[in-house]
mmCIF file of C-alpha atoms in Angstrom:
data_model
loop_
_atom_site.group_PDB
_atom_site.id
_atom_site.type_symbol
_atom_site.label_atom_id
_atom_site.label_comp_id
_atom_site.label_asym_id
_atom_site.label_seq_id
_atom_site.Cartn_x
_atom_site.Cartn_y
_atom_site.Cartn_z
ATOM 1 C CA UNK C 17 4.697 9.241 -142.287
ATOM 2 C CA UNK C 18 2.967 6.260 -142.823
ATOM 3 C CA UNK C 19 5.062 4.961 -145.697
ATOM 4 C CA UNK C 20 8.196 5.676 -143.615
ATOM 5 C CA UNK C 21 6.474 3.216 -140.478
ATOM 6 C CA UNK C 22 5.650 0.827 -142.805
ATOM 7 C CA UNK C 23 9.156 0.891 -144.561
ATOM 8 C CA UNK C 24 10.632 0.856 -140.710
ATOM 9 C CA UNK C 25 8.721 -2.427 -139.923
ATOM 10 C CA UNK C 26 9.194 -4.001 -143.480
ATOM 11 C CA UNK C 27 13.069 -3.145 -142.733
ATOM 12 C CA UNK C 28 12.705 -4.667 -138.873
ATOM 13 C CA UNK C 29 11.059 -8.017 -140.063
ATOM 14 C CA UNK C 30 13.474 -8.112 -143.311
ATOM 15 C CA UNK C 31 16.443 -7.837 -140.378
ATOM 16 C CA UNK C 32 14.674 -10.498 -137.886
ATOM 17 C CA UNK C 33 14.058 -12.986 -141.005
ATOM 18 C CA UNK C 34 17.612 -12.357 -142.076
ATOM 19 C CA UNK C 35 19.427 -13.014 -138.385
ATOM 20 C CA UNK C 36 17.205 -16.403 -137.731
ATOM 21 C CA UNK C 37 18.394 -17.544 -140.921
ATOM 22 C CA UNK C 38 21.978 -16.612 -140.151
ATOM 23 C CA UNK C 39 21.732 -18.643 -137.031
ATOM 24 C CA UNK C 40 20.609 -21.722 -138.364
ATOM 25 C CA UNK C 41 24.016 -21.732 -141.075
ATOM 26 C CA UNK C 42 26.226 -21.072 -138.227
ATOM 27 C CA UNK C 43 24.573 -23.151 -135.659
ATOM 28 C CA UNK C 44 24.804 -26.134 -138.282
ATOM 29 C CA UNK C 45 27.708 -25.682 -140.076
ATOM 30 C CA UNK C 46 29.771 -25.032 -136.343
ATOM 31 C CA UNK C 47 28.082 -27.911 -134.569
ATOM 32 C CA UNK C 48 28.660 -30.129 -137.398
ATOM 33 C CA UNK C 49 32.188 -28.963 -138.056
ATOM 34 C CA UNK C 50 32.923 -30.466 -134.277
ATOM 35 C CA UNK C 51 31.686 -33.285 -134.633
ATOM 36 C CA UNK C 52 33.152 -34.501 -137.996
ATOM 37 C CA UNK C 53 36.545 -32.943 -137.065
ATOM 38 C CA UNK C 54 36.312 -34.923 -133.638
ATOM 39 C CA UNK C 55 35.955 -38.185 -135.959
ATOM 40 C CA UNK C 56 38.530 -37.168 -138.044
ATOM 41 C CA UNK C 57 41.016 -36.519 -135.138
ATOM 42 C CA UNK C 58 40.467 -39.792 -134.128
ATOM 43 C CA UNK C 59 41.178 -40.820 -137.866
ATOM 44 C CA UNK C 60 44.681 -39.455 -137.200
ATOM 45 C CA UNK C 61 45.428 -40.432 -133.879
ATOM 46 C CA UNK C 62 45.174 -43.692 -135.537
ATOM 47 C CA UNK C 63 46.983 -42.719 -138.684
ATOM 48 C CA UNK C 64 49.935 -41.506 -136.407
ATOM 49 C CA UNK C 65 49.914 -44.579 -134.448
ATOM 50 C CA UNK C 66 49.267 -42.781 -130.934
ATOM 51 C CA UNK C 67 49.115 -44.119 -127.815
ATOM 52 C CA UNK C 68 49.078 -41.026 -125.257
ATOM 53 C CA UNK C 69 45.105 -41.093 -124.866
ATOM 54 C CA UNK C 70 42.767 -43.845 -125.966
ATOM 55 C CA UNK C 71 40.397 -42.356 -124.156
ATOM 56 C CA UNK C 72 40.096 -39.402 -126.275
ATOM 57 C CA UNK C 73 40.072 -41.315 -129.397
ATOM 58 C CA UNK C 74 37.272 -42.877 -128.297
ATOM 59 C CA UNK C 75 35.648 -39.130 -127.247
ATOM 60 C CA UNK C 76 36.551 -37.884 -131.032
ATOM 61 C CA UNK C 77 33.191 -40.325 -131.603
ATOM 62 C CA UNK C 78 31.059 -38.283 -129.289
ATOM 63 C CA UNK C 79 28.862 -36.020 -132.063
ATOM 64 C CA UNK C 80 28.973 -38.766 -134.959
ATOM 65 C CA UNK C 81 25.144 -38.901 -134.357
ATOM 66 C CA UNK C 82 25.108 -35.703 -135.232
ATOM 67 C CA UNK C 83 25.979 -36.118 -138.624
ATOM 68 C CA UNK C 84 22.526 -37.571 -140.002
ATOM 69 C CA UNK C 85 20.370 -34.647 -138.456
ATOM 70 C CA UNK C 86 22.920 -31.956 -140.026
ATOM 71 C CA UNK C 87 21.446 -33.431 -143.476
ATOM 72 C CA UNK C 88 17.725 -32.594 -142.366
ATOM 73 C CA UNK C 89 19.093 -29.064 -141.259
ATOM 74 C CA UNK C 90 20.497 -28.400 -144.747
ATOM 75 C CA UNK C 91 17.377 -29.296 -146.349
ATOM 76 C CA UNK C 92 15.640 -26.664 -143.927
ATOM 77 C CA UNK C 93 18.394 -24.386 -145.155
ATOM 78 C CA UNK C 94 17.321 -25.374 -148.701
ATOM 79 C CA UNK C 95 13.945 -23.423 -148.156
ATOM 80 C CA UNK C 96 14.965 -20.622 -146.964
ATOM 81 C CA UNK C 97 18.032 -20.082 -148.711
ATOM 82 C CA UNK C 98 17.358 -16.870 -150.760
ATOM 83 C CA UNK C 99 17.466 -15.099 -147.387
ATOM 84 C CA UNK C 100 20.656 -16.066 -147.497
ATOM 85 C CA UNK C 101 22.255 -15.847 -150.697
ATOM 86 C CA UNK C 102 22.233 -12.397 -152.046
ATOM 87 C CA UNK C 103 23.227 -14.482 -155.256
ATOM 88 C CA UNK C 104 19.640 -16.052 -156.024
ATOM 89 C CA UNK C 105 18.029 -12.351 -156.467
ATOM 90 C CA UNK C 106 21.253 -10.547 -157.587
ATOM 91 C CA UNK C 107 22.626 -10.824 -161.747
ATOM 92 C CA UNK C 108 25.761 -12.784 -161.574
ATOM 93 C CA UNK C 109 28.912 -12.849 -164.189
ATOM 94 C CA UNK C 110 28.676 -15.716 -166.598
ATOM 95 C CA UNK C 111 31.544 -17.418 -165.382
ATOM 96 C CA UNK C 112 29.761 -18.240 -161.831
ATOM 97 C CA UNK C 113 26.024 -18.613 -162.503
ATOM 98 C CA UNK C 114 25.716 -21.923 -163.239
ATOM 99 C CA UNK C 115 27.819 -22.539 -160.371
ATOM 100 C CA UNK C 116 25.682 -20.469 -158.091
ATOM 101 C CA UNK C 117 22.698 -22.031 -159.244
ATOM 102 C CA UNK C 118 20.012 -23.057 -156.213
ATOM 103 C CA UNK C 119 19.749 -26.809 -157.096
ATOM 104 C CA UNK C 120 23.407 -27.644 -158.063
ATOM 105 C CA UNK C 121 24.436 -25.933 -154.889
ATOM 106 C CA UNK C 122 22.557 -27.810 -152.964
ATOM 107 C CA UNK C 123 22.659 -31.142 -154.520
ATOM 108 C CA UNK C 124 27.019 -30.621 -154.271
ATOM 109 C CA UNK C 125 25.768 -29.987 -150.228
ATOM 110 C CA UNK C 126 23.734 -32.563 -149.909
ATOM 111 C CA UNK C 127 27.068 -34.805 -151.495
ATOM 112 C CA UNK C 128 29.687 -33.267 -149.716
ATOM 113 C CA UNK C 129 27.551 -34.112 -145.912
ATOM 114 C CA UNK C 130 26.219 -37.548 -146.896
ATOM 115 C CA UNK C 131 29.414 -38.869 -148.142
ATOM 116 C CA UNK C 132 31.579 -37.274 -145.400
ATOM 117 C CA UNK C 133 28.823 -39.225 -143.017
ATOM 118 C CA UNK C 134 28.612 -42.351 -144.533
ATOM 119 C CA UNK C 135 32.611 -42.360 -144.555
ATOM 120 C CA UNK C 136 32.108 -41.221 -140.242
ATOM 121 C CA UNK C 137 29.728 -44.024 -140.117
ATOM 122 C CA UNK C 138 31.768 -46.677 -142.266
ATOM 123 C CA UNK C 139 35.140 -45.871 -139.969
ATOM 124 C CA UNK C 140 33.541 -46.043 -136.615
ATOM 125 C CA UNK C 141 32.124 -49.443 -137.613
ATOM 126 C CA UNK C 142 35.149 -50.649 -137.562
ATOM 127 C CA UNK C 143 36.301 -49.035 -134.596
ATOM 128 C CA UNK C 144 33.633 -51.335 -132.755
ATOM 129 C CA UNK C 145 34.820 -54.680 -134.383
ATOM 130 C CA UNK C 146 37.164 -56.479 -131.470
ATOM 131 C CA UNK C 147 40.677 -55.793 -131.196
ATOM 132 C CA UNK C 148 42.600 -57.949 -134.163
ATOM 133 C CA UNK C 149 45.388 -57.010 -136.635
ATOM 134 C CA UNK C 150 42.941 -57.671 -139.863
ATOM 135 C CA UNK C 151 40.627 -54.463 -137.824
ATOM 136 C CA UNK C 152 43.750 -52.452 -137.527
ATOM 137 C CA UNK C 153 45.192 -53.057 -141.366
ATOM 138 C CA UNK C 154 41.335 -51.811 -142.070
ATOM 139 C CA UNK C 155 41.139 -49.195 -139.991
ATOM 140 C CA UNK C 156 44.596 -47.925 -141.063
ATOM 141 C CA UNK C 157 44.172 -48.139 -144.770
ATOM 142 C CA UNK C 158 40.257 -46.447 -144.202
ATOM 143 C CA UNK C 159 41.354 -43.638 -141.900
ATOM 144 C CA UNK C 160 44.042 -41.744 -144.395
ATOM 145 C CA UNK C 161 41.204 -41.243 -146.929
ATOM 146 C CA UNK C 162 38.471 -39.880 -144.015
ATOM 147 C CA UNK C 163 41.259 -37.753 -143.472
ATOM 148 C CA UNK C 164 41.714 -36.591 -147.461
ATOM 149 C CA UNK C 165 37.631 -36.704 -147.846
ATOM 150 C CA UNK C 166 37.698 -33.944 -144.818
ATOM 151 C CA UNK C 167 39.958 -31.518 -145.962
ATOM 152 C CA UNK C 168 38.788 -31.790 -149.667
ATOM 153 C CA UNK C 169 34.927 -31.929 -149.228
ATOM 154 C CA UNK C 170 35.134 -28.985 -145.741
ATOM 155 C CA UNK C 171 36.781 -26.911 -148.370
ATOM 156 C CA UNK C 172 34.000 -26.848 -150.828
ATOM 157 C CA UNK C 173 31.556 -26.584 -148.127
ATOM 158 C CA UNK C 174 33.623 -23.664 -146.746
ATOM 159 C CA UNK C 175 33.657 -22.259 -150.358
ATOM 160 C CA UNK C 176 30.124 -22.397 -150.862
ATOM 161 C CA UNK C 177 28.075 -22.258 -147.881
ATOM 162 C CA UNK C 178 30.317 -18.945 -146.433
ATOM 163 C CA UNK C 179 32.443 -17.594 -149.191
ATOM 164 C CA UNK C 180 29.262 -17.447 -151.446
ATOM 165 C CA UNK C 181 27.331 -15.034 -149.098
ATOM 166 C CA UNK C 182 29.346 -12.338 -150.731
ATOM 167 C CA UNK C 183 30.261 -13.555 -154.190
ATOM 168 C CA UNK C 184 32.096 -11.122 -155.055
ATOM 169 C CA UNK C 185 34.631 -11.770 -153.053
ATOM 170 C CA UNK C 186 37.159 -14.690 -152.870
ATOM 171 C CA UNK C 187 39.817 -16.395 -151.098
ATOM 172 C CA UNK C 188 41.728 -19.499 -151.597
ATOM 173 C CA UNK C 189 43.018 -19.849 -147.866
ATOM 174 C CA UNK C 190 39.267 -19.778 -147.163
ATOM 175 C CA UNK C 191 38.405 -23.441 -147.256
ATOM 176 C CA UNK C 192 41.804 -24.994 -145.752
ATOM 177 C CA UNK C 193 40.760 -22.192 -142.401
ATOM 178 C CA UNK C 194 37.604 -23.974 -142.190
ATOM 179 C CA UNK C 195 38.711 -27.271 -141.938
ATOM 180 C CA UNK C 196 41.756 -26.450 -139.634
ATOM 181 C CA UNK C 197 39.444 -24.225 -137.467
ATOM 182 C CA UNK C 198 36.644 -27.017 -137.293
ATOM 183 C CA UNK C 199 39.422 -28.674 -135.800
ATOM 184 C CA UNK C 200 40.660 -26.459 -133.238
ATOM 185 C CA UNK C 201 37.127 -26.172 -132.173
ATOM 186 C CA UNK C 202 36.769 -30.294 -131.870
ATOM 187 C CA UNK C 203 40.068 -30.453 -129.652
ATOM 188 C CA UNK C 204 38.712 -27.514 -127.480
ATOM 189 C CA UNK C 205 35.614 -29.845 -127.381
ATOM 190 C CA UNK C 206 37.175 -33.062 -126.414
ATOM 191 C CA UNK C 207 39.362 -31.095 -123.804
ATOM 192 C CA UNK C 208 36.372 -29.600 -122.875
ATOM 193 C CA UNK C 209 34.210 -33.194 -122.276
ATOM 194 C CA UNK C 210 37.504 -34.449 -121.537
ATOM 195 C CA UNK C 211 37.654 -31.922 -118.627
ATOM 196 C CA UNK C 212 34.374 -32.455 -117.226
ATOM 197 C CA UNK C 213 34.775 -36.411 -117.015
ATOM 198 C CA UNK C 214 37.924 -35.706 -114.456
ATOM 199 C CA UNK C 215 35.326 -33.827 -112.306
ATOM 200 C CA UNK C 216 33.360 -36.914 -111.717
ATOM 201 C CA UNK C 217 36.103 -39.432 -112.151
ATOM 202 C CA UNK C 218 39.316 -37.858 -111.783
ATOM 203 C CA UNK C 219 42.583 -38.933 -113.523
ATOM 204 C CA UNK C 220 42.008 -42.837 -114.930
ATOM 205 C CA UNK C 221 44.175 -45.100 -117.564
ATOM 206 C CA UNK C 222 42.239 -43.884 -120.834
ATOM 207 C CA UNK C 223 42.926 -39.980 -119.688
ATOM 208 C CA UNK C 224 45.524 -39.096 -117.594
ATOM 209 C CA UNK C 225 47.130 -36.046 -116.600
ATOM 210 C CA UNK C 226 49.953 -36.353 -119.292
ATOM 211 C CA UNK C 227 46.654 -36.549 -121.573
ATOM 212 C CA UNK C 228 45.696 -33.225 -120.640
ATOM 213 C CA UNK C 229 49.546 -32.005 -121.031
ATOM 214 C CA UNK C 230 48.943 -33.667 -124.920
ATOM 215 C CA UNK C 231 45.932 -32.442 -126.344
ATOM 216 C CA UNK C 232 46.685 -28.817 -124.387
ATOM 217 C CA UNK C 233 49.786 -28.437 -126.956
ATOM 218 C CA UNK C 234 47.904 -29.765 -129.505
ATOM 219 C CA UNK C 235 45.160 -26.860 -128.943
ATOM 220 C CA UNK C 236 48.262 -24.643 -128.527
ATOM 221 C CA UNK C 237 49.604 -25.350 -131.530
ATOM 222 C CA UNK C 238 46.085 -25.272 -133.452
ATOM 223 C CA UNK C 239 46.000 -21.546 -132.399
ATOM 224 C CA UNK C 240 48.505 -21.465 -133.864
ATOM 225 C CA UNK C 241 48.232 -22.625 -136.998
ATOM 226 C CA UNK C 242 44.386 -20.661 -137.370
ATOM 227 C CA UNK C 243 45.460 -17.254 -136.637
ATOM 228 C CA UNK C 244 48.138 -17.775 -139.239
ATOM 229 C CA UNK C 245 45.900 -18.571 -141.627
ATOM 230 C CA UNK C 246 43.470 -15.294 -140.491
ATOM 231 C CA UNK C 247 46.774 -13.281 -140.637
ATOM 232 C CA UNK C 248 47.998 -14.549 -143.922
ATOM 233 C CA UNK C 249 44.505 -13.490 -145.483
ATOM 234 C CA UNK C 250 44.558 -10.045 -144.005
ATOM 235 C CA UNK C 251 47.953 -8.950 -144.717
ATOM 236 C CA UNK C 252 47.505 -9.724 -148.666
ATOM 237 C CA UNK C 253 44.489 -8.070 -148.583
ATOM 238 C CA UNK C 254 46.099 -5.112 -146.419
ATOM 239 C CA UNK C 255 48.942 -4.789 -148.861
ATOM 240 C CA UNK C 256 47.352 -5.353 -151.712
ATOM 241 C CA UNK C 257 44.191 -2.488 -151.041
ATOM 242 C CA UNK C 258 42.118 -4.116 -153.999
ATOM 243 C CA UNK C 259 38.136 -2.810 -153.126
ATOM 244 C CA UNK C 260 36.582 -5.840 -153.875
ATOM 245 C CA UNK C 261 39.247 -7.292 -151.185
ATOM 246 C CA UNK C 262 39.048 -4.418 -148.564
ATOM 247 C CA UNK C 263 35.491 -4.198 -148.300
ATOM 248 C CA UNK C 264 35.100 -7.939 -147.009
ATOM 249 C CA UNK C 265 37.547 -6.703 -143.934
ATOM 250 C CA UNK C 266 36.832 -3.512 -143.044
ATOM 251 C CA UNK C 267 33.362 -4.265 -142.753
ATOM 252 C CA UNK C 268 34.008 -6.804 -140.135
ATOM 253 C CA UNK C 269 36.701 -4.599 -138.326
ATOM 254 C CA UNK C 270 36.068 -1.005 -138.391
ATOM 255 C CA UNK C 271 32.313 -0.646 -139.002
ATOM 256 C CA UNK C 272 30.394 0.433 -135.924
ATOM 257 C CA UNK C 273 28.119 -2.307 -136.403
ATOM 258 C CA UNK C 274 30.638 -5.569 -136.190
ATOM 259 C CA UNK C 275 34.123 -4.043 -134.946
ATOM 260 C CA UNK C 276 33.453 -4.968 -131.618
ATOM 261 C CA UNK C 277 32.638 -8.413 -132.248
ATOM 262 C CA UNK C 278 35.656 -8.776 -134.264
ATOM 263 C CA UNK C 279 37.862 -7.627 -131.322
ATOM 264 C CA UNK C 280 35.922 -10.273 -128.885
ATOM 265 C CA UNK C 281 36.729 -12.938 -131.710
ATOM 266 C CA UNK C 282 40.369 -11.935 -131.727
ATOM 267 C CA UNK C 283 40.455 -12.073 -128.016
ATOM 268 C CA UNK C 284 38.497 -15.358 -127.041
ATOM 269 C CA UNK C 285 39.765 -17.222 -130.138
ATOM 270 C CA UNK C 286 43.180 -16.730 -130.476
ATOM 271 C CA UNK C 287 45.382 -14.002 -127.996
ATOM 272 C CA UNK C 288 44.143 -14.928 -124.706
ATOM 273 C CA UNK C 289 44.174 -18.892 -125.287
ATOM 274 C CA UNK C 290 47.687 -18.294 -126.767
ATOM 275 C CA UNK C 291 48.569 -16.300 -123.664
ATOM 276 C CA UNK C 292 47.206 -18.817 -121.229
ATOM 277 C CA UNK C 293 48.409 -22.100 -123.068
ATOM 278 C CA UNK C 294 51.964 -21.053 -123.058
ATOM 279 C CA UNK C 295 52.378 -22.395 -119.575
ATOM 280 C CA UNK C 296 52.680 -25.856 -118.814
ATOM 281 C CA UNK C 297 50.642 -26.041 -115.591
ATOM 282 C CA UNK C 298 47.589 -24.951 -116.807
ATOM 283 C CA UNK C 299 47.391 -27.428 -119.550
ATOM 284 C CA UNK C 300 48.033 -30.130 -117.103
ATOM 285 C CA UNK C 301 45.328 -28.892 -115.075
ATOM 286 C CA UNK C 302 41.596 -29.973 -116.308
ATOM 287 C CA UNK C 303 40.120 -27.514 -114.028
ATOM 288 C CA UNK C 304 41.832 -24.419 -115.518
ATOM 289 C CA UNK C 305 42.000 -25.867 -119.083
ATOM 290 C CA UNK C 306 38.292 -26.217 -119.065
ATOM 291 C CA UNK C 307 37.524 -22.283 -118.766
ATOM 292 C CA UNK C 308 40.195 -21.702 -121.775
ATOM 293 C CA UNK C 309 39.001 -24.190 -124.016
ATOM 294 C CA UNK C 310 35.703 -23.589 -123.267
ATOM 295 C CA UNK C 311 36.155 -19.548 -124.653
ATOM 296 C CA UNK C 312 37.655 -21.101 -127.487
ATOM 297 C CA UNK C 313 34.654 -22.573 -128.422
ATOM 298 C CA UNK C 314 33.233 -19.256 -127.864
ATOM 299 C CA UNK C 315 35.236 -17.545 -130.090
ATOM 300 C CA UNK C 316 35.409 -19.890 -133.397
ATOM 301 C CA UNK C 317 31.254 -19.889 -132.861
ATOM 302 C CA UNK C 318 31.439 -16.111 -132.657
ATOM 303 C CA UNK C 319 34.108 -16.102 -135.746
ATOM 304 C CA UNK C 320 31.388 -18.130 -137.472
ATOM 305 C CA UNK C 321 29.005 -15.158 -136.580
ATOM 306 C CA UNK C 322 31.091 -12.696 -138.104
ATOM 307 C CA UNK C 323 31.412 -14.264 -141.296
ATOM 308 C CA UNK C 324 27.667 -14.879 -141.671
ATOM 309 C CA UNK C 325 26.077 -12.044 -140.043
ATOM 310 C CA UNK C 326 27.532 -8.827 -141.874
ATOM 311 C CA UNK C 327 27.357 -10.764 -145.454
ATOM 312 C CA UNK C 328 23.385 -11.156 -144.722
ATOM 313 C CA UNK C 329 22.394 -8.394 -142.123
ATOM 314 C CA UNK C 330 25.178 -5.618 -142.708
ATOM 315 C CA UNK C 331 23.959 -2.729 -141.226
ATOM 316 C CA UNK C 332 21.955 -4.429 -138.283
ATOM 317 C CA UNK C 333 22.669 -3.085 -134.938
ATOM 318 C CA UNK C 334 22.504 -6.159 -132.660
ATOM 319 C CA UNK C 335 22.734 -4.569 -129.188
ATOM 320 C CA UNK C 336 20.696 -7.901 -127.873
ATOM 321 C CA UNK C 337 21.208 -10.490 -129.728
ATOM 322 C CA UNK C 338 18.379 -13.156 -128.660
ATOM 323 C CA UNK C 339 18.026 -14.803 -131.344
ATOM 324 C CA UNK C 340 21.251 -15.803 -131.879
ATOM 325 C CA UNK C 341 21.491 -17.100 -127.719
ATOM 326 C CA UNK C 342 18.475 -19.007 -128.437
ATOM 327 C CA UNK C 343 19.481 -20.741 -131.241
ATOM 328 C CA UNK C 344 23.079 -21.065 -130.152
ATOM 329 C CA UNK C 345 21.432 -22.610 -126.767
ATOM 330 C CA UNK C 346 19.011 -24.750 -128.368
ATOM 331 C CA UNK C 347 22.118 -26.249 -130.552
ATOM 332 C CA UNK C 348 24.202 -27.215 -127.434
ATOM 333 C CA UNK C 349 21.408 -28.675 -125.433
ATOM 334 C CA UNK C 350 20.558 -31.054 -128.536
ATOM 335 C CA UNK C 351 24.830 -31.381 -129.213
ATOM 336 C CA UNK C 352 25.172 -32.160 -125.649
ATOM 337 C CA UNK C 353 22.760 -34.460 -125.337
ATOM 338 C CA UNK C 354 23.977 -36.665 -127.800
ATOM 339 C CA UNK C 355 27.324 -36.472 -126.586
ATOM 340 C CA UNK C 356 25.832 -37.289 -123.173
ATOM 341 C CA UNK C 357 24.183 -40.211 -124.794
ATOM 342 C CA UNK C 358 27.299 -41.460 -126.051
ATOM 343 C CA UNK C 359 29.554 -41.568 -122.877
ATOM 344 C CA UNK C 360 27.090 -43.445 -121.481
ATOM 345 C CA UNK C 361 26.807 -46.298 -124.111
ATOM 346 C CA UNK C 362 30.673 -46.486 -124.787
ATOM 347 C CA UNK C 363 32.984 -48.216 -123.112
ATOM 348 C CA UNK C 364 36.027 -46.981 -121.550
ATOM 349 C CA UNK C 365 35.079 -43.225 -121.693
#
């Protein structure tokens, strides 16, 4: 009896050490997903040559400060990372262990976040130089290759830092969701900031209500564009019933344990916003659009759970998930107040 209590508690604290873990990935990789994809929308609203909201170009800045503490929370994720990865403890085919080993992995991290920030850094620079055709030839030779950087270097992250939780499964549509997702997320953001700033200030020059109309089809069409990409990956897997492909699914659909977070993901994330956003007055209407993007930011952080949580914890049985409020709360405070920081030092926001 004793050996079973002690195996009981050993199991418990195993669980606890496992879930605080899994909250600091998803609380850093989501929070820093927002605000590198909100710098890299503003990298192609100036690519396209836009003009329907300078206002929210200049909001797509808001996190970049951000970017230098994500780097201290992935070395913090260094030390703890075989609580993570089943793949430091676990035999691995030839073919991926040197891959898979701790110190590459983290040194291609530690590349893939510094030179994505440095790039943040290097671009917004020159957003701040005075308005002059040598700033925009700069600005619109520099902002193409942010763009290329994000897609290229988000997709390795996604690859290693998620996919690698359970290495024996893979996807290749896994690291173009992550970027598009991160930003689907950012847009819901800037709506979201966007949103509150009309509460205070109403309708002005930099963010109208056509501005509202704008980045509302752009979240639209985001929606989109991620649940294809979720629905792509399940149907080959669906059709194709290979169980080293199944597994990854089911146990995020049908297991007692996560299938009811995977129907609040499908709901917050993607059916209801699609719903909603289908009409034209709400997404000209900051005070309705700000409760719909704001449970899209809900759901992609609660996606971000589901893709963590079962790889690391699979059979926990989170009935109150604490730990994961707190350090989902903790993250926005610290998010926001940078953010909050920002709108007050920058101009014309």
């Amino acid at each position: 009896m004793l050996s079973a209590a002690t195996e009981g508690v050993g199991g418990a604290g195993n669980e606890l050490i496992g879930r605080l873990w899994s909250a600091l990935l998803v609380n850093t990789l989501f929070f820093t997903g927002i605000a590198q994809a909100g710098i890299v929308f503003s990298a192609i609203y100036r690519t396209t040559r836009s003009r329907w909201s300078p206002g929210l170009e200049r909001l797509g800045f808001s996190g970049i400060r951000f970017l230098p503490i994500s780097l201290l929370l992935l070395a913090v994720l260094f030390l703890g990372h075989q609580h993570l990865y089943s793949w430091t403890h676990e035999p691995l085919p030839e073919a991926k262990r040197w891959w898979l080993s701790s110190t590459f992995f983290f040194a291609r991290q530690f590349f893939y976040f510094g030179v994505m920030t440095l790039l943040s850094f290097g671009y917004y620079r020159l957003y701040l130089r005075p308005e002059s055709e040598e700033r925009w030839n700069k600005m619109g030779v520099f902002a193409p290759w942010l763009i290329f950087a994000y897609a290229v270097f988000y997709s390795l992250i996604a690859f290693d830092m998620l996919m690698s939780l359970e290495p024996e499964w893979y996807s290749n549509l896994f690291g173009a969701y992550f970027f598009i997702s991160n930003l689907y997320a950012a847009m819901a953001f800037l709506a979201f900031v966007a949103a509150l700033r009309y509460r205070r200030n109403g309708f002005t020059k930099e963010i109208s209500v056509d501005s509202f109309h704008d980045i509302g089809k752009l979240i639209f069409g985001f929606c989109c564009v991620t649940a294809d990409f979720l629905w792509s990956q399940y149907i080959v897997i669906y059709y194709g019933n290979l169980p080293e492909e199944v597994g990854y699914v089911l146990k995020r659909t049908a297991t007692s344990h996560w299938g009811g977070m995977g129907i609040v993901v499908l709901l917050t994330a993607f059916v209801i916003p699609f719903i909603v956003l289908i009409s034209r007055e709400v997404k000209r209407h900051p005070r309705v659009l700000i409760y719909v993007v704001g449970l899209i930011l809900v759901g992609i952080h609660l996606v971000d759970y589901l893709l963590v949580l079962p790889a690391v914890v699979p059979n926990a049985s989170i009935r109150f998930p604490t730990v994961e409020w707190i350090f989902s709360a903790g993250f926005a405070f610290l998010y926001a107040g940078i953010v909050r920081r920002y709108l007050r030092e920058a101009p014309g926001v």
